[in-house]
Short mmCIF file of C-alpha atoms and ligand atoms in Angstrom, two decimals:
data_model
loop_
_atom_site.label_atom_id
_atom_site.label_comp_id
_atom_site.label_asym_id
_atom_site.label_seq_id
_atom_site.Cartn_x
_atom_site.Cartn_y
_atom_site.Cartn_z
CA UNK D 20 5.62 -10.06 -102.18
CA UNK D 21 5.11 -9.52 -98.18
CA UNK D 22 7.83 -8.35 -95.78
CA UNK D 23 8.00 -11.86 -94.41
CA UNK D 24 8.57 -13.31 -97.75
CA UNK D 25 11.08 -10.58 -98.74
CA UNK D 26 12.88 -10.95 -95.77
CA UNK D 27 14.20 -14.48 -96.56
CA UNK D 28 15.88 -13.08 -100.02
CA UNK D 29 19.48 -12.48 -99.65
CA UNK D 30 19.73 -9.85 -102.23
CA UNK D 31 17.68 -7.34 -100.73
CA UNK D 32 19.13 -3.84 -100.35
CA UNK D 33 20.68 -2.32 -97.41
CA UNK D 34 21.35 -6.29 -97.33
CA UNK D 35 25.25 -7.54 -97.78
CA UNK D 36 25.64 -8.82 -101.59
CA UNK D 37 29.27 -8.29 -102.40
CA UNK D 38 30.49 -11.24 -104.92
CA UNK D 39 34.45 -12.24 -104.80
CA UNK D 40 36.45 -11.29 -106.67
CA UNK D 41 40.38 -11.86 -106.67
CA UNK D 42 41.07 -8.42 -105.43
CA UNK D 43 38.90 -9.02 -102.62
CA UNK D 44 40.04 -12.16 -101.24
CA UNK D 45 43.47 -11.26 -101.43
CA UNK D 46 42.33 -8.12 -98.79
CA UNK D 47 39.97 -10.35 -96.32
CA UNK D 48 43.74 -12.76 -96.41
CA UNK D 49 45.24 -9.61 -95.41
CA UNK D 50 42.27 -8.66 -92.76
CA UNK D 51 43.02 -12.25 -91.49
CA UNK D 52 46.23 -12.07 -90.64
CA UNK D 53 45.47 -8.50 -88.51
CA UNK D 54 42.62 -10.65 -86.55
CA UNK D 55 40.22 -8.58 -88.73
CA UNK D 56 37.41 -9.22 -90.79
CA UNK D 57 35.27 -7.53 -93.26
CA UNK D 58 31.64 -7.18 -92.05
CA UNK D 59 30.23 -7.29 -94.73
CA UNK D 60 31.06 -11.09 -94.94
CA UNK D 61 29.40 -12.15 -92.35
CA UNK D 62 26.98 -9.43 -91.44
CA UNK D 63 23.85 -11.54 -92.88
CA UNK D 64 25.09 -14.27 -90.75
CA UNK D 65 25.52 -12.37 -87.38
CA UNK D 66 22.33 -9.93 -88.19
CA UNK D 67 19.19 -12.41 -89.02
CA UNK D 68 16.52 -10.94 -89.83
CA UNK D 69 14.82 -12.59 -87.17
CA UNK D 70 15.91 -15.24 -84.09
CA UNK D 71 18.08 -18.98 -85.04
CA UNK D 72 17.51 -20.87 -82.56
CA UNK D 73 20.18 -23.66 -82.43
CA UNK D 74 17.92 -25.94 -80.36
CA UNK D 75 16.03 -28.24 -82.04
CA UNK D 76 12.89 -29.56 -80.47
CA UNK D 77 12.75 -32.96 -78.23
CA UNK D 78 10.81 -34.87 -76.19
CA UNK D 79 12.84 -36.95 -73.70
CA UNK D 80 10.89 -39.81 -72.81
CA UNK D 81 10.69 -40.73 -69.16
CA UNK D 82 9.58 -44.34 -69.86
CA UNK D 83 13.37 -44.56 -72.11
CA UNK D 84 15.13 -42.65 -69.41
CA UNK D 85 13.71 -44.10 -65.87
CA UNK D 86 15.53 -47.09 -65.95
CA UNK D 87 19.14 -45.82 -67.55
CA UNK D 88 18.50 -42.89 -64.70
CA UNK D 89 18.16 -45.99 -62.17
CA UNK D 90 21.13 -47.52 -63.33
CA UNK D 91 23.52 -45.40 -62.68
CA UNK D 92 22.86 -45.73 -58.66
CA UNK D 93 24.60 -49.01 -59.04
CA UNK D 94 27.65 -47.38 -61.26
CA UNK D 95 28.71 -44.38 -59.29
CA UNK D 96 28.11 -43.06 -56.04
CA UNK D 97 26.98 -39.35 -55.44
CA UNK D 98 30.88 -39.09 -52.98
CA UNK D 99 32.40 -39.80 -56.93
CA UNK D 100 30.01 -38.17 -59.20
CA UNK D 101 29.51 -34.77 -56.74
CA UNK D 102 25.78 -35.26 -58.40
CA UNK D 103 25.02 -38.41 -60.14
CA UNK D 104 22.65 -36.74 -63.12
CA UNK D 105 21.96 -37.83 -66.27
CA UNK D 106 21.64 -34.68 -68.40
CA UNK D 107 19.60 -34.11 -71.21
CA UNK D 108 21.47 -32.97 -74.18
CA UNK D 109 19.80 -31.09 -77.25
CA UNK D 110 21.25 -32.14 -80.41
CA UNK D 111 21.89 -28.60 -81.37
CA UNK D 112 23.45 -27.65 -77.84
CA UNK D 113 26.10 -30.43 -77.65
CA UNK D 114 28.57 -28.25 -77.45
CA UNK D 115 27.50 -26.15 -74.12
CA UNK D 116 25.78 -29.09 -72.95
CA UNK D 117 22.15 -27.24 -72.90
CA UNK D 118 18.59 -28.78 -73.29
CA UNK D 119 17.52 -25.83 -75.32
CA UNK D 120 19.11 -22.19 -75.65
CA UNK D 121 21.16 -21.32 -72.62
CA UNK D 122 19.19 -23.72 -70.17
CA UNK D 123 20.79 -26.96 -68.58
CA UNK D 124 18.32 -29.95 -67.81
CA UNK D 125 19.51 -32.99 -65.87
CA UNK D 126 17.29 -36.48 -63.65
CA UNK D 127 19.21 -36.34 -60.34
CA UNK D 128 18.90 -39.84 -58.67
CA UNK D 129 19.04 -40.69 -55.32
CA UNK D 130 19.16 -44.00 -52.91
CA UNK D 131 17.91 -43.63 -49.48
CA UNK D 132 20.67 -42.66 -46.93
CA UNK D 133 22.40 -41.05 -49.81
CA UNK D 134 23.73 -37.58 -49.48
CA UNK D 135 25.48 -35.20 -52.04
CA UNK D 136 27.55 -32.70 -50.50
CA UNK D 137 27.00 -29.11 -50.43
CA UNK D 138 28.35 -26.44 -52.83
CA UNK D 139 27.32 -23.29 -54.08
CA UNK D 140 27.89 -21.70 -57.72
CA UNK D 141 26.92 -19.11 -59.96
CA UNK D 142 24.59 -20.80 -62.16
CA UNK D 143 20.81 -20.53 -60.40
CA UNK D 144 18.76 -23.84 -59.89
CA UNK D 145 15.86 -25.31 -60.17
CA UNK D 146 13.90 -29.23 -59.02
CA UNK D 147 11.11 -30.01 -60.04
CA UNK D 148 10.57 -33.57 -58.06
CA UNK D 149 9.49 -37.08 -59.73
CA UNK D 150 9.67 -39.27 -57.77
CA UNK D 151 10.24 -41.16 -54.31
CA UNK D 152 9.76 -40.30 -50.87
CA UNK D 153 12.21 -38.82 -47.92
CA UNK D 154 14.48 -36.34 -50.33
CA UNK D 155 15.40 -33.18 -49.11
CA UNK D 156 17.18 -30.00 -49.97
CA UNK D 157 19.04 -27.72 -48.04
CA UNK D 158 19.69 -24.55 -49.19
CA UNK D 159 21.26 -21.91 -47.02
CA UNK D 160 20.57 -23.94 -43.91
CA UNK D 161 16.90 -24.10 -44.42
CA UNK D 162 15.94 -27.50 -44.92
CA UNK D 163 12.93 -28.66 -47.54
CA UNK D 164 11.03 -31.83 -47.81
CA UNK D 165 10.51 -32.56 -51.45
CA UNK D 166 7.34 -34.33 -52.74
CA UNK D 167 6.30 -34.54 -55.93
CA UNK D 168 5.55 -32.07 -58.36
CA UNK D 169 7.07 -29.64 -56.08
CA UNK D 170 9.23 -26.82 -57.80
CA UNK D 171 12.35 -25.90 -55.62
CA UNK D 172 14.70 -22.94 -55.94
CA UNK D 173 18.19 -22.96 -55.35
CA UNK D 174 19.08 -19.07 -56.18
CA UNK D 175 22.99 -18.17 -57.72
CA UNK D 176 25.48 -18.15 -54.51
CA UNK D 177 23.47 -19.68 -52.10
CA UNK D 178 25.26 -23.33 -50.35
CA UNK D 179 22.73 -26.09 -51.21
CA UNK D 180 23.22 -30.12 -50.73
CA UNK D 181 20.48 -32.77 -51.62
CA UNK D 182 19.75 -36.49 -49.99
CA UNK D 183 17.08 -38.97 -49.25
CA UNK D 184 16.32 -39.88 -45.35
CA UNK D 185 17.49 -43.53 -44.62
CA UNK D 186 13.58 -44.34 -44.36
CA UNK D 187 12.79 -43.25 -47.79
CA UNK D 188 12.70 -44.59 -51.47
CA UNK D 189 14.99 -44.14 -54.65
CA UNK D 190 14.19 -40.50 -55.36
CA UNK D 191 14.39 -39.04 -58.81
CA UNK D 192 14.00 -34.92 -59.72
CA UNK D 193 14.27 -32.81 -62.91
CA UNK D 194 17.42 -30.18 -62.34
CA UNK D 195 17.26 -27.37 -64.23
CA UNK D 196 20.05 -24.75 -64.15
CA UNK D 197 21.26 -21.62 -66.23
CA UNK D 198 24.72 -23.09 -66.28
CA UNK D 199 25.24 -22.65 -70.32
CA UNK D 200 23.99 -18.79 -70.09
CA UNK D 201 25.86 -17.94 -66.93
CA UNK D 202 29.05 -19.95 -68.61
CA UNK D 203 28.30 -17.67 -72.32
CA UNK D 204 28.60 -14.39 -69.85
CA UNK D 205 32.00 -15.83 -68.59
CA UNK D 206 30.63 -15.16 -64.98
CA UNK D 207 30.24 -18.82 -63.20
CA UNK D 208 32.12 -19.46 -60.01
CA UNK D 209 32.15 -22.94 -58.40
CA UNK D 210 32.72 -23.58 -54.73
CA UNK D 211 33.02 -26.97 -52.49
CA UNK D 212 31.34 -26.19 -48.85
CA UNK D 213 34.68 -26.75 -46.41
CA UNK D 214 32.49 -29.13 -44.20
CA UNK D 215 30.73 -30.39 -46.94
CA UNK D 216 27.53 -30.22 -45.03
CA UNK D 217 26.03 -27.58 -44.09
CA UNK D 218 24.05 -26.81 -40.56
CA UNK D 219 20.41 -26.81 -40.48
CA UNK D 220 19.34 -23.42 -38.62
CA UNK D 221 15.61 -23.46 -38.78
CA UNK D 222 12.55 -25.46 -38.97
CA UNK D 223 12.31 -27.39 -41.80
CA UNK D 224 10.09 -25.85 -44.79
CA UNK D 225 10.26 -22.33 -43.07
CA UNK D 226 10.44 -20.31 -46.15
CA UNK D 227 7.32 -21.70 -47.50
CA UNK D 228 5.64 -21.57 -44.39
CA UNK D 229 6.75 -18.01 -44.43
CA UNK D 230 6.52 -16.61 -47.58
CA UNK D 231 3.50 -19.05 -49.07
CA UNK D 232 0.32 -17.84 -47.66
CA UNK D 233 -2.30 -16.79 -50.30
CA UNK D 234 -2.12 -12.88 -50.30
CA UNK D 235 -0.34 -12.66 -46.67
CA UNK D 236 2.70 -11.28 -45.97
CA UNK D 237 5.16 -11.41 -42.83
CA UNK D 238 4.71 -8.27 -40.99
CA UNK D 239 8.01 -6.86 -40.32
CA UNK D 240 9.91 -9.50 -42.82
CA UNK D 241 12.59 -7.66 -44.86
CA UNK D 242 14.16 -9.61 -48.10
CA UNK D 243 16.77 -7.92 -50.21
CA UNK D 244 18.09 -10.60 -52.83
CA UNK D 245 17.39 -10.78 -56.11
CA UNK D 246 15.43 -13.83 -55.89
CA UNK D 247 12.23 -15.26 -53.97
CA UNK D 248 12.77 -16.17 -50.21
CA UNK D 249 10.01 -18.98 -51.30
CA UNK D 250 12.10 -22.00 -51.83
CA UNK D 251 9.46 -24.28 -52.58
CA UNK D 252 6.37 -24.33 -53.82
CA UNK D 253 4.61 -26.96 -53.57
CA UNK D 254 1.90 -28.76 -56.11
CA UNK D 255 -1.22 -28.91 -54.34
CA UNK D 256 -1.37 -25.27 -53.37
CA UNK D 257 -0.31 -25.00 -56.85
CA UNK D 258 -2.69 -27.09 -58.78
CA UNK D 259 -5.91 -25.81 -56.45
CA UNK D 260 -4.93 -22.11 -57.94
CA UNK D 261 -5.23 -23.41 -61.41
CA UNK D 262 -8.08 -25.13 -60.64
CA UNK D 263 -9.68 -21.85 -59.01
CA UNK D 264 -8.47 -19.63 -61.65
CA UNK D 265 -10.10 -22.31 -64.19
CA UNK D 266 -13.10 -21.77 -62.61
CA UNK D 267 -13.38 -18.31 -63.34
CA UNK D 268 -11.52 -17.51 -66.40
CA UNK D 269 -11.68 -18.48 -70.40
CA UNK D 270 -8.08 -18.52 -70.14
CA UNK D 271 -5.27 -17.59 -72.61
CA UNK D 272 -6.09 -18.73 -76.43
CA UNK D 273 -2.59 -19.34 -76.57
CA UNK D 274 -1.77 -20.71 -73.57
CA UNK D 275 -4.97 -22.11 -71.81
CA UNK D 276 -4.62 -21.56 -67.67
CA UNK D 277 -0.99 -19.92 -67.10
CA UNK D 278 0.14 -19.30 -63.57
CA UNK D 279 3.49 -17.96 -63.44
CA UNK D 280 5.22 -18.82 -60.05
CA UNK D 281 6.18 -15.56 -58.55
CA UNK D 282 8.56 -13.92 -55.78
CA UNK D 283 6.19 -12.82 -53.09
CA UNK D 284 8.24 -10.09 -52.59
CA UNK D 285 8.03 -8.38 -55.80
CA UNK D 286 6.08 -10.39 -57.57
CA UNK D 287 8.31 -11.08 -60.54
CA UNK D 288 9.81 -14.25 -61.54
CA UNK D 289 11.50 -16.48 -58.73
CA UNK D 290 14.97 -15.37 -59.83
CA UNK D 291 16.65 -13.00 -62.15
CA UNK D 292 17.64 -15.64 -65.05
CA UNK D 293 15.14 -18.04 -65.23
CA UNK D 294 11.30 -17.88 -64.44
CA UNK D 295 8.80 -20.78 -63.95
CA UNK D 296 5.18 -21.17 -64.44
CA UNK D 297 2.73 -24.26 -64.49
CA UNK D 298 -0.16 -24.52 -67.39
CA UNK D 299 -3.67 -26.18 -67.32
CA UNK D 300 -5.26 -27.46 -70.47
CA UNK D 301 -8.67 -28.25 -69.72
CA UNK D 302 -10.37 -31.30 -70.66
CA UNK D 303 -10.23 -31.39 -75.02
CA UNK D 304 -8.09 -27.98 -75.18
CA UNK D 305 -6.34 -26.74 -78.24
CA UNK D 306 -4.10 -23.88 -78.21
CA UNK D 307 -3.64 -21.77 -80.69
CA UNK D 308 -0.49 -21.32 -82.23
CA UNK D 309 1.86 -18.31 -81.54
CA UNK D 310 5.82 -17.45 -81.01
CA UNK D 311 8.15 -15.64 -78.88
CA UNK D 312 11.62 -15.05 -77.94
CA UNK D 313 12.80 -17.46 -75.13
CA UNK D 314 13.80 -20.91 -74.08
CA UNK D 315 10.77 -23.00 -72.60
CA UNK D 316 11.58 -26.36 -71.25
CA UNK D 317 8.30 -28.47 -70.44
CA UNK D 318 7.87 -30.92 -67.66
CA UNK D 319 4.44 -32.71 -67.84
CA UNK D 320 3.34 -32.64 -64.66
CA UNK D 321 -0.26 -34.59 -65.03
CA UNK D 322 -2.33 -36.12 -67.66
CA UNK D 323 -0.42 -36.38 -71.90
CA UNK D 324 -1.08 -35.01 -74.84
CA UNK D 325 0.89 -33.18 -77.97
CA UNK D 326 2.53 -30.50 -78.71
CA UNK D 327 3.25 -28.74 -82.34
CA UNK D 328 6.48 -27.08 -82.62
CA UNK D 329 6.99 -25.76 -86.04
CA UNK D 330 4.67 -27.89 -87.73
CA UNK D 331 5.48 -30.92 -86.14
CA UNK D 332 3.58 -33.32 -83.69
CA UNK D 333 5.35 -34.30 -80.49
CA UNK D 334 3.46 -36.54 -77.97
CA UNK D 335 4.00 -36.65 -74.31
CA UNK D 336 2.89 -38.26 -71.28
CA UNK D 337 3.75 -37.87 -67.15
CA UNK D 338 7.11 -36.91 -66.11
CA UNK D 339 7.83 -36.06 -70.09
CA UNK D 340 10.41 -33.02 -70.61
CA UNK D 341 9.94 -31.68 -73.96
CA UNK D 342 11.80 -28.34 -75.08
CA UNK D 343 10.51 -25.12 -77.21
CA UNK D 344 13.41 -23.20 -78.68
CA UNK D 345 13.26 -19.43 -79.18
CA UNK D 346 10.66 -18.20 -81.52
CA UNK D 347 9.56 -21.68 -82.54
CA UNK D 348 5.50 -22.32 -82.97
CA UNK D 349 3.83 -23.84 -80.93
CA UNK D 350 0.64 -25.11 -80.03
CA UNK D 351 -0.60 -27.30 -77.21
CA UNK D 352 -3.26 -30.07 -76.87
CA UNK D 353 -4.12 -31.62 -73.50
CA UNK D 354 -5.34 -35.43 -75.34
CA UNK D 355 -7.97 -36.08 -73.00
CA UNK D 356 -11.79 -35.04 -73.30
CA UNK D 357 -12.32 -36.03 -69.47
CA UNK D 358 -8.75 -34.71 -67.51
CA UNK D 359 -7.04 -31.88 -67.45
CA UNK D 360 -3.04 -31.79 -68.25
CA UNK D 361 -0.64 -29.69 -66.58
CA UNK D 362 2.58 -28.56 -67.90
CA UNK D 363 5.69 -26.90 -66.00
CA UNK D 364 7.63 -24.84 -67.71
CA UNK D 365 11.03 -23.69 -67.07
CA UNK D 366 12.35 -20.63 -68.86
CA UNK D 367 14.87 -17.57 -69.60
CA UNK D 368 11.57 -15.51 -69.85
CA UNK D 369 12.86 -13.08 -66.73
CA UNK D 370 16.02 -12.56 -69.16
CA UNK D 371 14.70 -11.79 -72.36
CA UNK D 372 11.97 -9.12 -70.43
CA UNK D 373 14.76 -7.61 -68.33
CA UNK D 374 17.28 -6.88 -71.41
CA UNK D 375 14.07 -5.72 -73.61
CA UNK D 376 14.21 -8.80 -75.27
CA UNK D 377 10.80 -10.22 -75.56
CA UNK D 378 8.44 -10.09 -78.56
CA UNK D 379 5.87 -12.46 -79.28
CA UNK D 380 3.64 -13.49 -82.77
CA UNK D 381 0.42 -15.21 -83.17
CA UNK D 382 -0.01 -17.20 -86.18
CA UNK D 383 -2.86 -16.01 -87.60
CA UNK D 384 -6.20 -18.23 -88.39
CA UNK D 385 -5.45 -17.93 -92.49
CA UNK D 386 -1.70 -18.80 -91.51
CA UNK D 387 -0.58 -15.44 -91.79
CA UNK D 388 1.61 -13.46 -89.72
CA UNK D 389 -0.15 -11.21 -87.09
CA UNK D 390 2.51 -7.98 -87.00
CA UNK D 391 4.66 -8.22 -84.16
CA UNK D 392 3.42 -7.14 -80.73
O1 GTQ E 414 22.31 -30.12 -57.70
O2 GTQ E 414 23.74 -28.54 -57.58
O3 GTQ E 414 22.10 -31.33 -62.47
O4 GTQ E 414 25.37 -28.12 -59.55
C1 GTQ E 414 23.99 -29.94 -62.35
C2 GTQ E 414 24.80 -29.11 -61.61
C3 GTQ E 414 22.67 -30.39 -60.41
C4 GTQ E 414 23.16 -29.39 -58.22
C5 GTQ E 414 22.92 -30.54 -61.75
C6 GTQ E 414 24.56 -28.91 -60.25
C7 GTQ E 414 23.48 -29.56 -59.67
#
């Protein structure tokens, strides 16, 4: 019998196996009533032998979700709602209203001339724009133009408001936001700006005018905080760096053309708690399929496809969110032989590396287990 195998028995030893008997139930009544337990009752529960995800995987459909995202402009206003979102719920998450794991997903809609007023928190943020035309973000006075595909940060503690210039179009962006992991450490603060707006005290887009340049840095520029002084990034910087690093590379078997979006500073992830990267599947790719500890939440940025997430098919096209739970399989296919796809991906990755966390498993060709790495 292999490992794997003999690691699903529950009767293995060094494994809990104690049966009931009268004499013990009476004690774990007894342990109750101290606000005790015995371990050994629910070590096998509390100890898997290897991650449970309580996510399941789902594809949220953006041609079901558009129009109940649009309706809601004519049912509340952002003044009532603070943001008028419609969040995406995983069936296994209900409870801490996550997409998958400990990460929050949500379609923010706005109208032109609409404004939602600033606050700051600390749950970290993240918009990845769909969308419409004129919406901005500020975000510790430095204002952003959003277009789409761009990825926007909005760090923990910083003041950050959203709205759409008078002389734009209904406006529509992916949130995603480490409220359920930041609410699981019991550490999230929530706090109104007293104006409600905040001043804007530079040029708009600085940061990425700043910080963005391909291998430059500001001479003399200090930057201290934990995340990237890069607020935005925007797509097509982003998608001619795949497209260059395409040219030149056979790319990951698992993964095709990964670009992780990085804090030019250090280059680590963007922010301490959740990490972002955008993936090219060339024309007719299939990944191969592999596993790893971590939340990945998938925005399809361009072109459709499927996805195989423990042994399953899920399709997707544009503007698709689709979620990965921890240590699920997966496998990617971009479904055209003449396009490539992109995928976004938003994730605890940064988490699970800082806390030693991450492992990772390729499913082998014979569909056996490669030993962990
Ligand atoms: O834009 O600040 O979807 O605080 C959920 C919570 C968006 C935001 C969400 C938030 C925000």
């Amino acid at each position: 019998m292999t490992q794997q195998r003999e690691n699903h028995r529950e009767d293995v030893a060094g494994r809990a196996n104690v049966e009931d008997t009268p004499e013990l139930l009476a004690y774990y009544e007894d342990l109750d009533r101290l606000g005790a337990g015995a371990l050994w009752t629910v070590a096998n529960k509390i100890e898997p032998w290897e991650p449970q995800s309580q996510s399941v995987p789902v594809v949220w459909r953006y041609r079901d979700l558009r129009d109940n995202v649009l309706r809601s402009v004519d049912l509340v206003t952002p003044e009532k709602a603070g943001r008028r979102v419609v969040y995406l719920r995983n069936p296994g998450r209900g409870d801490v209203a996550a997409a998958v794991g400990w990460l929050y997903a949500g379609l923010q809609v706005m109208n032109p001339g609409e404004v939602a007023s600033a606050h700051r928190h600390s749950a970290s943020a993240i918009r990845f724009i769909m969308e419409g035309s004129g919406a901005f973000t500020v975000v510790d006075g430095h204002k952003m133009t959003l277009g789409a595909n761009d990825f926007v940060l909005t760090p923990n503690g910083t003041w950050h408001e959203h709205g759409v210039e008078a002389t734009g179009t209904p406006c529509i962006w992916q949130d995603g936001l480490d409220i359920p992991f930041v609410n699981a450490m019991e550490a999230n603060f929530y706090e109104v700006h007293p104006d409600l707006r905040q001043a804007v005290g530079h040029k708009v887009d600085d940061m990425t005018k700043t910080w963005g340049n391909p291998g430059l840095r500001p001479m003399g520029q200090g930057w201290s905080h934990g995340y990237s002084p890069m607020f935005k990034y925007e797509w097509a910087p982003t998608y001619e760096s795949l497209l260059k690093y395409a040219s030149c590379t056979d790319g990951s078997p698992f993964d095709g053309v990964l670009m992780e979006y990085v804090n030019p500073v250090t280059n680590g992830p963007v922010m301490q708690t959740m990490g972002a990267s955008m993936q090219m599947l060339r024309p007719g790719e299939r990944t191969k399929a592999h596993r790893h500890t971590g939340s990945g939440l998938f925005h399809v940025a361009k072109g459709g496809g499927h996805s195989i997430i423990n042994g399953k098919r899920y399709d997707w096209q544009e503007h698709d969110i689709f979620c990965v739970p921890s240590w699920a399989w997966h496998e990617h296919v971009n479904g055209s032989d003449r396009d490539d796809a992109c995928l976004f991906c938003l994730s605890d990755l940064p988490v699970m590396r800082a806390l030693g966390l991450y492992r990772e498993q390729a499913l082998g060709e014979n569909g056996g287990f490669q030993p962990l790495l």
